[in-house]
Short mmCIF file of C-alpha atoms in Angstrom, two decimals:
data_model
loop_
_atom_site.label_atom_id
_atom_site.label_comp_id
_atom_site.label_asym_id
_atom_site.label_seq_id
_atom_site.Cartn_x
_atom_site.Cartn_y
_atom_site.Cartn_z
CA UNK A 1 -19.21 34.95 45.29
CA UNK A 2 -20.35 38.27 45.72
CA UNK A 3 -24.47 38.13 47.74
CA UNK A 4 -25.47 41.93 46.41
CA UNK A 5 -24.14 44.22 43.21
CA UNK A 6 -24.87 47.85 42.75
CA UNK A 7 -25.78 48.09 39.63
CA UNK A 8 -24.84 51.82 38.65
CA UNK A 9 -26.85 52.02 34.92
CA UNK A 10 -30.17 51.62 33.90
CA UNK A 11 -32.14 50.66 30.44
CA UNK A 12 -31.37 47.68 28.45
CA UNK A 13 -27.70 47.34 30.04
CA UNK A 14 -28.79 47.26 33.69
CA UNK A 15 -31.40 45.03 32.54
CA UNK A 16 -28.72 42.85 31.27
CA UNK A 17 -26.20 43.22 34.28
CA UNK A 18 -29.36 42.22 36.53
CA UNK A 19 -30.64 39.01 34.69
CA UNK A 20 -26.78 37.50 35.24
CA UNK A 21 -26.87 38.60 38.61
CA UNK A 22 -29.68 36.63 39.17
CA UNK A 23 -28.71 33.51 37.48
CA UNK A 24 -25.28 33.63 39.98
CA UNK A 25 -27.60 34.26 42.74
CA UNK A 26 -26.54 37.55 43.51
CA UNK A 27 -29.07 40.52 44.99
CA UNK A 28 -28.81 43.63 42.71
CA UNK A 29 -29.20 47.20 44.17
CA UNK A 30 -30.57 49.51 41.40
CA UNK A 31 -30.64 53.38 41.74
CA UNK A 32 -32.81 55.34 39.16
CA UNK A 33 -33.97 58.70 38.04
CA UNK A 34 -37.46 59.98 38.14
CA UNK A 35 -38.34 59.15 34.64
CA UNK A 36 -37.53 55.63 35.21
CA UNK A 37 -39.81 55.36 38.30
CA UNK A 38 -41.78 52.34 36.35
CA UNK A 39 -39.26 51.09 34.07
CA UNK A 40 -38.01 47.29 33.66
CA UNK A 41 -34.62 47.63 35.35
CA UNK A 42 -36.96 49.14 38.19
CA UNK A 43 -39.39 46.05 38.43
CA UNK A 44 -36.51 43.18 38.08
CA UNK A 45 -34.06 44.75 41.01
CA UNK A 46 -34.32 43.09 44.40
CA UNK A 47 -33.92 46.94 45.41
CA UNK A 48 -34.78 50.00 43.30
CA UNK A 49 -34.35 53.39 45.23
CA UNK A 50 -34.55 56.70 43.22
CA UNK A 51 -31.72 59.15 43.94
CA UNK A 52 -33.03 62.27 41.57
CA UNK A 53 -34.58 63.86 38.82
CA UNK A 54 -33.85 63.40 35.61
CA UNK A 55 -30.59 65.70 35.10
CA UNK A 56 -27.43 63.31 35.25
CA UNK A 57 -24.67 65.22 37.05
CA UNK A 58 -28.30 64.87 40.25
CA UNK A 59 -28.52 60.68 39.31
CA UNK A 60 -26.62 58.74 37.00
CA UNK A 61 -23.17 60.86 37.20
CA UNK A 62 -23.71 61.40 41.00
CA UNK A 63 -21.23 59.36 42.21
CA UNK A 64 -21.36 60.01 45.94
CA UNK A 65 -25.15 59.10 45.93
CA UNK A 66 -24.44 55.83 43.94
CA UNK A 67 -21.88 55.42 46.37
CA UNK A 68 -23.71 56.29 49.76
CA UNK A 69 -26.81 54.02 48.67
CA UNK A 70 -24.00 50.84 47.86
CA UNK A 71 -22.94 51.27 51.26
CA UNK A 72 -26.27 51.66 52.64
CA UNK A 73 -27.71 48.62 50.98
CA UNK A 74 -24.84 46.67 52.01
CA UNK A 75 -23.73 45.93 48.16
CA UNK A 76 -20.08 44.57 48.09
CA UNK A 77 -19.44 45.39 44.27
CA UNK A 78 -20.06 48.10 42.24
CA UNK A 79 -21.01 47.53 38.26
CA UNK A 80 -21.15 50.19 36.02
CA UNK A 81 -22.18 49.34 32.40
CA UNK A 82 -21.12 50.57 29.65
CA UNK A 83 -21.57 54.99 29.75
CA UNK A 84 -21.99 57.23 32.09
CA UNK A 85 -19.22 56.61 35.35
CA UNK A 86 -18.00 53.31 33.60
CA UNK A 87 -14.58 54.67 32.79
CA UNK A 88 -14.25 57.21 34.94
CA UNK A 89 -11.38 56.48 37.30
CA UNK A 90 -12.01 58.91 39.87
CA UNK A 91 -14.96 57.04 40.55
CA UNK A 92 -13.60 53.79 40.37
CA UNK A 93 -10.90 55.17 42.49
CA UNK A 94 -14.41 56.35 45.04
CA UNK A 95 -15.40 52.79 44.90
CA UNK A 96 -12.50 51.29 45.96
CA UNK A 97 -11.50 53.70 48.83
CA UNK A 98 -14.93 52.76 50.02
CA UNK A 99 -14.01 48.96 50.59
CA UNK A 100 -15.99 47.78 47.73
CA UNK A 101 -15.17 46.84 44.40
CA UNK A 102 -15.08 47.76 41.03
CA UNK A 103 -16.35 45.64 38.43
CA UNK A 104 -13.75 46.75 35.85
CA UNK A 105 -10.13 47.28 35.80
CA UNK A 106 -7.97 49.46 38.05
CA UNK A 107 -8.69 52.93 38.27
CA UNK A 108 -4.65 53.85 36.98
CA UNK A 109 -5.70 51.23 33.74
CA UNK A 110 -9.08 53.27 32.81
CA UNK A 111 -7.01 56.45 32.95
CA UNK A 112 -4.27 55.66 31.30
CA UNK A 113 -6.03 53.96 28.84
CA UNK A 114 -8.85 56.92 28.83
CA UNK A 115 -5.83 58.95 27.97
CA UNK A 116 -5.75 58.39 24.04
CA UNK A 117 -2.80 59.98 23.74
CA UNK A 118 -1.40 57.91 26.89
CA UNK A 119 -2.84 54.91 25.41
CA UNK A 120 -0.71 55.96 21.95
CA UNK A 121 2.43 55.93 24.09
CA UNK A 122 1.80 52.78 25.52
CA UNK A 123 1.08 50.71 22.93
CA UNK A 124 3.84 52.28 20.69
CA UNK A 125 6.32 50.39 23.56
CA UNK A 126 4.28 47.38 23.75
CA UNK A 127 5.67 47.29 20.08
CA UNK A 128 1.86 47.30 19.01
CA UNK A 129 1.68 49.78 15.85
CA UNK A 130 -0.85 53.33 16.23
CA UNK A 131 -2.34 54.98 13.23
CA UNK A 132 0.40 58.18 12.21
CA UNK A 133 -0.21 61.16 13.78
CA UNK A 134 0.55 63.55 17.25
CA UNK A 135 3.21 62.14 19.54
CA UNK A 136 1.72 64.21 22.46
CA UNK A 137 -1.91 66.89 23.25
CA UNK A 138 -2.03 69.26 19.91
CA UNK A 139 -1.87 72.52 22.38
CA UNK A 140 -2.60 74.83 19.42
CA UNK A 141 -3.86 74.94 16.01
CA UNK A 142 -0.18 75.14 14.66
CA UNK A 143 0.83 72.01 16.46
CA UNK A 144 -2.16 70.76 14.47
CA UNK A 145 -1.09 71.85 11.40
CA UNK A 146 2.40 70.79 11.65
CA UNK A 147 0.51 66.92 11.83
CA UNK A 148 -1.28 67.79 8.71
CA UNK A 149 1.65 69.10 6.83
CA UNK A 150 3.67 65.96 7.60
CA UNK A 151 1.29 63.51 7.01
CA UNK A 152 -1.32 64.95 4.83
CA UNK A 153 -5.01 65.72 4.66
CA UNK A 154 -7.49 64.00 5.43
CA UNK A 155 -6.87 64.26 9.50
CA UNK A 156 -8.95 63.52 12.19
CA UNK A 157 -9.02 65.53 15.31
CA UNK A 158 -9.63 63.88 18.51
CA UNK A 159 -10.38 64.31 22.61
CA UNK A 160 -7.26 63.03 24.01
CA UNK A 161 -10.03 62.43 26.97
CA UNK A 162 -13.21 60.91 25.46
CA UNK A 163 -14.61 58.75 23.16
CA UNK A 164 -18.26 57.54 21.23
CA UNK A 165 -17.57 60.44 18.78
CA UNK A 166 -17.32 63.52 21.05
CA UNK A 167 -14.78 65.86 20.25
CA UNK A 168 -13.94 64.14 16.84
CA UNK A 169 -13.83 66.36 13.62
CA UNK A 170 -12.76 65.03 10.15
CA UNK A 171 -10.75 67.91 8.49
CA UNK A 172 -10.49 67.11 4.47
CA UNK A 173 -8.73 70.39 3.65
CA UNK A 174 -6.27 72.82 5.26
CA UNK A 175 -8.68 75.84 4.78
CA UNK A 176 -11.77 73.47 7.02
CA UNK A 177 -8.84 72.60 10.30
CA UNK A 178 -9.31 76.38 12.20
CA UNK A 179 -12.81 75.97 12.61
CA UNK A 180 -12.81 72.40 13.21
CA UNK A 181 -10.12 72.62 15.59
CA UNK A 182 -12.33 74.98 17.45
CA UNK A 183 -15.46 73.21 17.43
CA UNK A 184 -13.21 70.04 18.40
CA UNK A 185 -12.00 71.58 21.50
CA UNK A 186 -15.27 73.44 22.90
CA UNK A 187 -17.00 69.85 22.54
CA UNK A 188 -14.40 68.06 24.01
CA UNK A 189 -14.19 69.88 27.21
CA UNK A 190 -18.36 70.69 27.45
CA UNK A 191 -18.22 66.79 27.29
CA UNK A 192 -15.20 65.35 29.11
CA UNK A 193 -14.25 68.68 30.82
CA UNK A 194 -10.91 68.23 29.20
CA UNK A 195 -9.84 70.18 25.93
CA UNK A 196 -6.80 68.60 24.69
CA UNK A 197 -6.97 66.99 21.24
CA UNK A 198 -4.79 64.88 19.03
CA UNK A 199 -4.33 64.47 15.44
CA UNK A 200 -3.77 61.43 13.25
CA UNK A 201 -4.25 60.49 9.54
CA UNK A 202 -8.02 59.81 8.54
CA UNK A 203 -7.31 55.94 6.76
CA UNK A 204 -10.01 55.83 4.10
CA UNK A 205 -10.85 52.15 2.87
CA UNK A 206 -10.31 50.93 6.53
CA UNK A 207 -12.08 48.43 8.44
CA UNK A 208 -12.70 49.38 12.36
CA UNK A 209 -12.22 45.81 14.08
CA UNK A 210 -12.50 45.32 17.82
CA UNK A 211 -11.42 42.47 20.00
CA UNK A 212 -12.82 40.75 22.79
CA UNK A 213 -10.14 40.24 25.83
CA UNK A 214 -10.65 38.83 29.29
CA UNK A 215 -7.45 38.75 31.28
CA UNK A 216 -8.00 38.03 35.26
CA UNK A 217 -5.45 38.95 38.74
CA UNK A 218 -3.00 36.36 37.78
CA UNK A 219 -1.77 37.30 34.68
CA UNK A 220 -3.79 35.60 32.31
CA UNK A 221 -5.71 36.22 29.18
CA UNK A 222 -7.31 35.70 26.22
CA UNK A 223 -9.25 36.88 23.37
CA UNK A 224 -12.57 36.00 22.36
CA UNK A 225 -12.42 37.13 18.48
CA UNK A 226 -13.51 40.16 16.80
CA UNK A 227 -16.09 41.84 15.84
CA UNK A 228 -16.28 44.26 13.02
CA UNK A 229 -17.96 47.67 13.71
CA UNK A 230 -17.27 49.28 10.43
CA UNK A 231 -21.30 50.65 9.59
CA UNK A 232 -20.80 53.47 11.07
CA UNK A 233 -22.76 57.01 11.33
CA UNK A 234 -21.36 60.30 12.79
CA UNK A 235 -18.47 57.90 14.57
CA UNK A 236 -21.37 55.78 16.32
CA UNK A 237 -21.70 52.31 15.65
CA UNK A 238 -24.46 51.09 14.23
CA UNK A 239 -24.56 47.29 13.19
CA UNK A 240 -21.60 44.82 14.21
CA UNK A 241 -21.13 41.48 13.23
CA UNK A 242 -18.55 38.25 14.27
CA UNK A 243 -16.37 37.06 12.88
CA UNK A 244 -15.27 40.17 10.21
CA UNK A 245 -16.29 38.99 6.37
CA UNK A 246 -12.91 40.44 4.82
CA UNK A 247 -10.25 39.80 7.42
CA UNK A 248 -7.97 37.18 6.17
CA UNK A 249 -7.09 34.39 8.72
CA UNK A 250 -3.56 35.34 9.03
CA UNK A 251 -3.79 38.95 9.71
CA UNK A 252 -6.94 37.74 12.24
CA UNK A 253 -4.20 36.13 14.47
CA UNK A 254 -2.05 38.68 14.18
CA UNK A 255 -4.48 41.76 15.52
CA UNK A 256 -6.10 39.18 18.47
CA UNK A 257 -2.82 38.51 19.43
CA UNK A 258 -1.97 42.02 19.52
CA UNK A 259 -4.98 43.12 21.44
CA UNK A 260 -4.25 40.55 24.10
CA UNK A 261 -0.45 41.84 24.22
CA UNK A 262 -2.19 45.10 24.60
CA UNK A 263 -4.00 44.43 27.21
CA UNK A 264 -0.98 42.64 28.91
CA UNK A 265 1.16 45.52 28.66
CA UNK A 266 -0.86 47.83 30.78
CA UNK A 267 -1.91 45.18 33.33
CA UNK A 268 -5.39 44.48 32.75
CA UNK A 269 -7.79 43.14 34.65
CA UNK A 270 -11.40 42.16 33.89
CA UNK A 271 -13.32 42.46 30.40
CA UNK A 272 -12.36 44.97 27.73
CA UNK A 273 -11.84 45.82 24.18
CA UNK A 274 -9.12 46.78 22.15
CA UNK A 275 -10.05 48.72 18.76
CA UNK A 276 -8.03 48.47 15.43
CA UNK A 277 -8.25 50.15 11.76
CA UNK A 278 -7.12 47.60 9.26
CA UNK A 279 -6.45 49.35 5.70
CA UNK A 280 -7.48 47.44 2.35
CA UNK A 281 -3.61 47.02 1.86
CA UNK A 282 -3.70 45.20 5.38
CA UNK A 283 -2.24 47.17 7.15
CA UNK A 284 -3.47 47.53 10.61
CA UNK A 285 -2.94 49.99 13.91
CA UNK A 286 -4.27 50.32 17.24
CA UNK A 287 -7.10 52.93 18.45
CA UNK A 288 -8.26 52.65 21.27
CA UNK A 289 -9.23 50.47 24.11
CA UNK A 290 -12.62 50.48 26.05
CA UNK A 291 -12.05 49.41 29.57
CA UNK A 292 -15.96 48.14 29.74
CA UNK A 293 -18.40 45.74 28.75
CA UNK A 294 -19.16 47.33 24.60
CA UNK A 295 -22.63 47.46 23.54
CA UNK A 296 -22.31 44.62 20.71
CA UNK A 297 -20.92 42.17 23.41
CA UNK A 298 -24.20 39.48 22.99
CA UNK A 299 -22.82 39.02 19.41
CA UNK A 300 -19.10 37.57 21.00
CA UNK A 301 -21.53 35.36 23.48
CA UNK A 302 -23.64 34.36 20.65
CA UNK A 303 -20.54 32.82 18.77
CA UNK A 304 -18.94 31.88 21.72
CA UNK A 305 -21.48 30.52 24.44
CA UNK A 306 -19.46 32.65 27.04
CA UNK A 307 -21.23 35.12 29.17
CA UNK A 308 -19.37 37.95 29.77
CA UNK A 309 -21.03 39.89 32.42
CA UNK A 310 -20.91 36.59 34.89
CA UNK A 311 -16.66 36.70 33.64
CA UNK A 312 -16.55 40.29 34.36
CA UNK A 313 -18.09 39.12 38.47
CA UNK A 314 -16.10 36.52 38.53
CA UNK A 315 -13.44 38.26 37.40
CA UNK A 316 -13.39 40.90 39.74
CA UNK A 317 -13.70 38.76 42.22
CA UNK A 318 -10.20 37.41 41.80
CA UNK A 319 -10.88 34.13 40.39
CA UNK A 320 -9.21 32.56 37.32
CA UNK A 321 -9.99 32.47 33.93
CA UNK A 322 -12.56 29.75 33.56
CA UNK A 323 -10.27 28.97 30.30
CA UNK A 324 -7.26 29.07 28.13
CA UNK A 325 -6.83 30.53 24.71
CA UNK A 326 -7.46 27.17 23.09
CA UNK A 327 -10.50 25.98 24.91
CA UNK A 328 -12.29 29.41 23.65
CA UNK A 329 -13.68 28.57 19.70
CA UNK A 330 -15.65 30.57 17.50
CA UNK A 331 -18.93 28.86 16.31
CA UNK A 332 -21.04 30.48 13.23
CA UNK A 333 -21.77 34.37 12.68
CA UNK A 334 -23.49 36.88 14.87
CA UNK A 335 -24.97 40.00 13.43
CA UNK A 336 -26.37 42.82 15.92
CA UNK A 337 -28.92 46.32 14.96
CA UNK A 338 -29.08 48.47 16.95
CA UNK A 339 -32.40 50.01 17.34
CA UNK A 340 -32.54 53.60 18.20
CA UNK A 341 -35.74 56.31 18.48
CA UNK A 342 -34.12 58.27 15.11
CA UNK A 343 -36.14 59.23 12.24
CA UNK A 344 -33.97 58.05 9.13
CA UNK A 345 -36.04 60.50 7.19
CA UNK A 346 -35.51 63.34 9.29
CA UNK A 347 -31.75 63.25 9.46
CA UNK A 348 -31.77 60.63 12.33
CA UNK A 349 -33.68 63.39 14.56
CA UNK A 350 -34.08 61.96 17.91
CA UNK A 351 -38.02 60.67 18.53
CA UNK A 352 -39.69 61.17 21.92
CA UNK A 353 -43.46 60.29 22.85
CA UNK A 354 -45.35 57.25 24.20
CA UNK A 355 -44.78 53.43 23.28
CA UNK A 356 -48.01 52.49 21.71
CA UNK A 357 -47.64 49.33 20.83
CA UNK A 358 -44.27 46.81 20.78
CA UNK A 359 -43.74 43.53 19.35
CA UNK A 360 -40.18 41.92 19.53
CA UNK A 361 -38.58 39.13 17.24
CA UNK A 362 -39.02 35.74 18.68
CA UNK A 363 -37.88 32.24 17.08
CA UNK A 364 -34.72 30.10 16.81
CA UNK A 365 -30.91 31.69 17.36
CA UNK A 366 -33.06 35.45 18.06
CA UNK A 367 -32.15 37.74 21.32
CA UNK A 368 -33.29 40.83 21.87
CA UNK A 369 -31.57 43.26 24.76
CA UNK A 370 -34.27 46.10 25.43
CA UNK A 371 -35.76 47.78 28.79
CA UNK A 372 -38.74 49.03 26.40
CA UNK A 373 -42.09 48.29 27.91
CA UNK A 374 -45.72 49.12 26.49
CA UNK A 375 -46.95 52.34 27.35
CA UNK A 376 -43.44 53.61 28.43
CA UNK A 377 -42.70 57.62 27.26
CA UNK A 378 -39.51 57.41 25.45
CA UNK A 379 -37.70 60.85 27.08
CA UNK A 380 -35.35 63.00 25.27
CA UNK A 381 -32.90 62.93 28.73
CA UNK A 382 -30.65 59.89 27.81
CA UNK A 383 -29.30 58.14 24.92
CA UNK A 384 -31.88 57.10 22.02
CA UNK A 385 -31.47 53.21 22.49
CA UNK A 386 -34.54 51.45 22.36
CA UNK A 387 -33.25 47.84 21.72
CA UNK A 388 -30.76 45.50 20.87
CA UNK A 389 -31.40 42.51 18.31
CA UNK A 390 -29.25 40.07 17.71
CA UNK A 391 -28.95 36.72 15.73
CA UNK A 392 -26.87 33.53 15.36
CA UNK A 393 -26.28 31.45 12.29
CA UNK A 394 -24.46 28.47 11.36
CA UNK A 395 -23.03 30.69 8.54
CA UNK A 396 -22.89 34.46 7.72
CA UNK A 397 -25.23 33.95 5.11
CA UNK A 398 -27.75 32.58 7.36
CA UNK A 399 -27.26 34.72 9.83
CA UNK A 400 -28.07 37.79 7.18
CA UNK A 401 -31.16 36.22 6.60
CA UNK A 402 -32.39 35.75 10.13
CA UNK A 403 -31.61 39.12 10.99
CA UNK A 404 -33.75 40.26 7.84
CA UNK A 405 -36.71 38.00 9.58
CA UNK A 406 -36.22 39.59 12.65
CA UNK A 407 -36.25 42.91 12.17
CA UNK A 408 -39.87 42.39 9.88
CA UNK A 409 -41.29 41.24 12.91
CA UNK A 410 -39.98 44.46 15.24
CA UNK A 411 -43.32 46.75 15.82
CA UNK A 412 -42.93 50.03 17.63
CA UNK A 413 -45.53 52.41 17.54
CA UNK A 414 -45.68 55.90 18.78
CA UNK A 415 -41.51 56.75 17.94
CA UNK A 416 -39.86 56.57 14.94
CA UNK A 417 -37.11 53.60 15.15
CA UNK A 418 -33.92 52.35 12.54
CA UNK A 419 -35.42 48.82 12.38
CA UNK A 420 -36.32 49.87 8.72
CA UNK A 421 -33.40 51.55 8.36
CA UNK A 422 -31.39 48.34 9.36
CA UNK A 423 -33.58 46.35 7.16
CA UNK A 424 -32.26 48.18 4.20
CA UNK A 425 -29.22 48.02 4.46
CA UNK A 426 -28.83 44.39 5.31
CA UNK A 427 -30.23 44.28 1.40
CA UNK A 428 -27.46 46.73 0.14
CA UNK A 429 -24.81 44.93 -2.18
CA UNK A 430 -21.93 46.10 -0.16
CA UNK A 431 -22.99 44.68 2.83
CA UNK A 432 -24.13 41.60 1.73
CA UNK A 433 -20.63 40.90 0.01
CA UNK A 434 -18.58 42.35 3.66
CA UNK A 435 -16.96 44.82 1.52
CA UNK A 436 -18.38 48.18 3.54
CA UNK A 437 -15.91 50.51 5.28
CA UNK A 438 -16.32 53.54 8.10
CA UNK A 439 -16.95 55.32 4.79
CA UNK A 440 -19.96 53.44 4.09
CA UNK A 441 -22.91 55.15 5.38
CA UNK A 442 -21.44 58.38 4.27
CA UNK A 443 -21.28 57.06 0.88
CA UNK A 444 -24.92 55.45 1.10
CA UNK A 445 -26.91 57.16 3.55
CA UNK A 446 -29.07 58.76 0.87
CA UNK A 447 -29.32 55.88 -1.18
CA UNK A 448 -30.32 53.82 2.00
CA UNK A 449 -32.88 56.56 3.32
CA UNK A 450 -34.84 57.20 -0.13
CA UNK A 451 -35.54 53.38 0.07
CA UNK A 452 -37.46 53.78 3.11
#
């Protein structure tokens, strides 16, 4: 078992990483940026050592000073969250040639599997079916349109290298794809440093259903469900739940034993998650495929008991899978909010200032993820997340209802939060009946926001 972890995130994730670590017994190295000086990640490390200000590419993307203090502190793994250098393979690549390891898969599965279009290929001879659209990187607008013309509007243009939304654009009409195109591409390589972009066919109606896999060194693996990540805004999820309302059984099997053929194909290793749009016809075709631990993972562990950042250390330490498909079953419904410093009634504006007071949901079948702390100054120089909650019930319906409990008892004062938001919509017909789509919030957002 590994004696000390590098934990290369901070906030509610390196929070997370930390509390398993201790559990194992495992010593957990944390670098931070100034503005976390006295955050929570900070107190609970066995070593904290700042390595910069606030700007990433001087902290969190600074992979040689992650890498130098590992060494230094005599860590023997490396684990990177979810974000920032998680599935960047040059720097799993660093970590490696370094003699340590990286909690994740090999660096030649993050980047083929970073590589959408790549990933397309693969999967396509894996025999697993992708949604219609480019065969290869759109190198010009007229490749571009050639995708539309054969297919149809709407399209959706994508960074072959990226992900969480960046570099997507949602062209409805031939006369819209030149200046989305454009847009498309700038993003894409401000934020991945690579420009390419695919096209495919924009489903409407669809579901967006991920599943949980865990494969380990000896060939083995297995899924762990799905979770359906449909509420959507701007391509960011918003609320997941397990298992998806509207997925019949049959076509359930089918897509987890696709994702796990998936992850066979390209020799995974570790935890990850394969992503699938299922049409209301049932239809269904592959994404993507994180090669990380997702943000709504606590909602696969509520339903079932597994923790998945001990699997992902044990994992990458070699061992076996602690079981087999058929010891692994799915107990009740898991809902997760996420709770993020937005103002709902100022177009989800990002909120900044000082935590003035904070209350979190307690009670029966309740988690809460969060780094938050009273009196903390919520900064405007990383991503809005202020909190995780999560809930358990013996059925959906229950589980509906705690969550509605829960988030009446989350108080933050001093930033505007989407616990009301969440709140809302947990009331809205739609939701309640498991009949919303990645179209929903664009269809409701008003509707949801004048409520508040």
């Amino acid at each position: 078992m590994f004696k000390r972890v590098l934990v290369a995130n901070r906030g509610e994730i390196a929070v997370r990483i930390i509390r398993t670590c201790r559990d194992m017994g495992i010593k957990t190295v944390l670098p931070y940026a100034e503005p976390d000086a006295d955050s929570l990640a900070v107190a609970l490390a066995d070593t904290a050592v700042c390595i910069g200000p606030a700007a990433l590419d001087q902290s969190y993307l600074n992979g040689h000073a992650l890498l130098s203090l590992a060494l230094a502190c005599g860590a023997e793994a490396v684990h990177p969250g979810y974000g920032f250098l998680s599935e960047n393979p040059d720097f799993a690549r660093q970590v490696t040639a370094e003699g340590l390891i990286f909690i994740g898969p090999p660096a030649a599965v993050i980047e083929q599997m970073g590589d959408k279009i790549a990933a397309r290929r693969t999967m396509r001879q894996a025999g697993v079916p992708v949604v219609p659209g480019s065969d290869g990187p759109t190198a010009d607008l007229a490749a571009v349109e050639a995708v539309a013309r054969e297919g149809g509007y709407p399209i959706l243009l994508k960074a072959a290298a990226g992900g969480g939304g960046r570099g997507m654009r949602l062209v409805e009409a031939a006369e819209a794809l030149a200046p989305a195109f454009e847009a498309a591409r700038r993003e894409s390589e401000a934020a991945f440093g690579d420009g390419r972009l695919y096209a495919e066919k924009y489903l409407t109606g669809a579901k967006h259903i991920e599943v949980q896999v865990a494969c380990d060194r000896q060939g083995h693996c297995v899924h762990l469900g799905e979770r359906d990540c449909s509420l959507q805004r701007r391509h960011q999820k918003v609320l997941e739940e397990t298992p998806c309302r509207r997925l019949p059984e049959a076509l359930r099997q089918t897509v987890c034993a696709a994702a796990v053929s998936a992850a066979q194909a390209v020799g995974y290793e570790g935890v990850g998650t394969v992503e699938f749009l299922v049409t209301p016809e049932g239809d269904w075709y592959f994404m993507e495929m994180n090669t990380r631990l997702q943000v709504e993972h606590p909602i696969t562990e509520w339903v079932t008991g597994i923790d998945l950042v001990r699997a992902q250390l044990r994992l990458a330490e070699g061992l076996p899978l602690d079981w087999t498909q058929a010891d692994i079953q799915l107990t009740g419904h898991a809902i997760e909010c996420r709770i993020n410093a937005q103002d709902p009634m100022a177009a989800f504006r990002p909120s900044v200032g000082k935590i003035e007071s904070l209350h979190f949901p307690e009670g029966p079948f309740v988690r809460v993820d969060s780094a938050l702390l009273p009196g903390e100054t919520v900064s405007p120089f990383y991503d809005s997340l202020l909190a995780k909650v999560t809930v358990w019930g013996e059925t959906r319906q229950m589980a509906i209802r705690r969550m509605r409990r829960a988030l009446s008892e989350v108080i933050i004062e001093g930033v505007a939060t989407t616990a009301d938001f969440h709140f809302m919509t947990l009331h809205h017909r739609a939701f309640i009946r498991g009949e919303y789509t990645t179209q929903f919030l664009d269809d409701h957002l008003k509707e949801l926001v004048d409520l508040l």
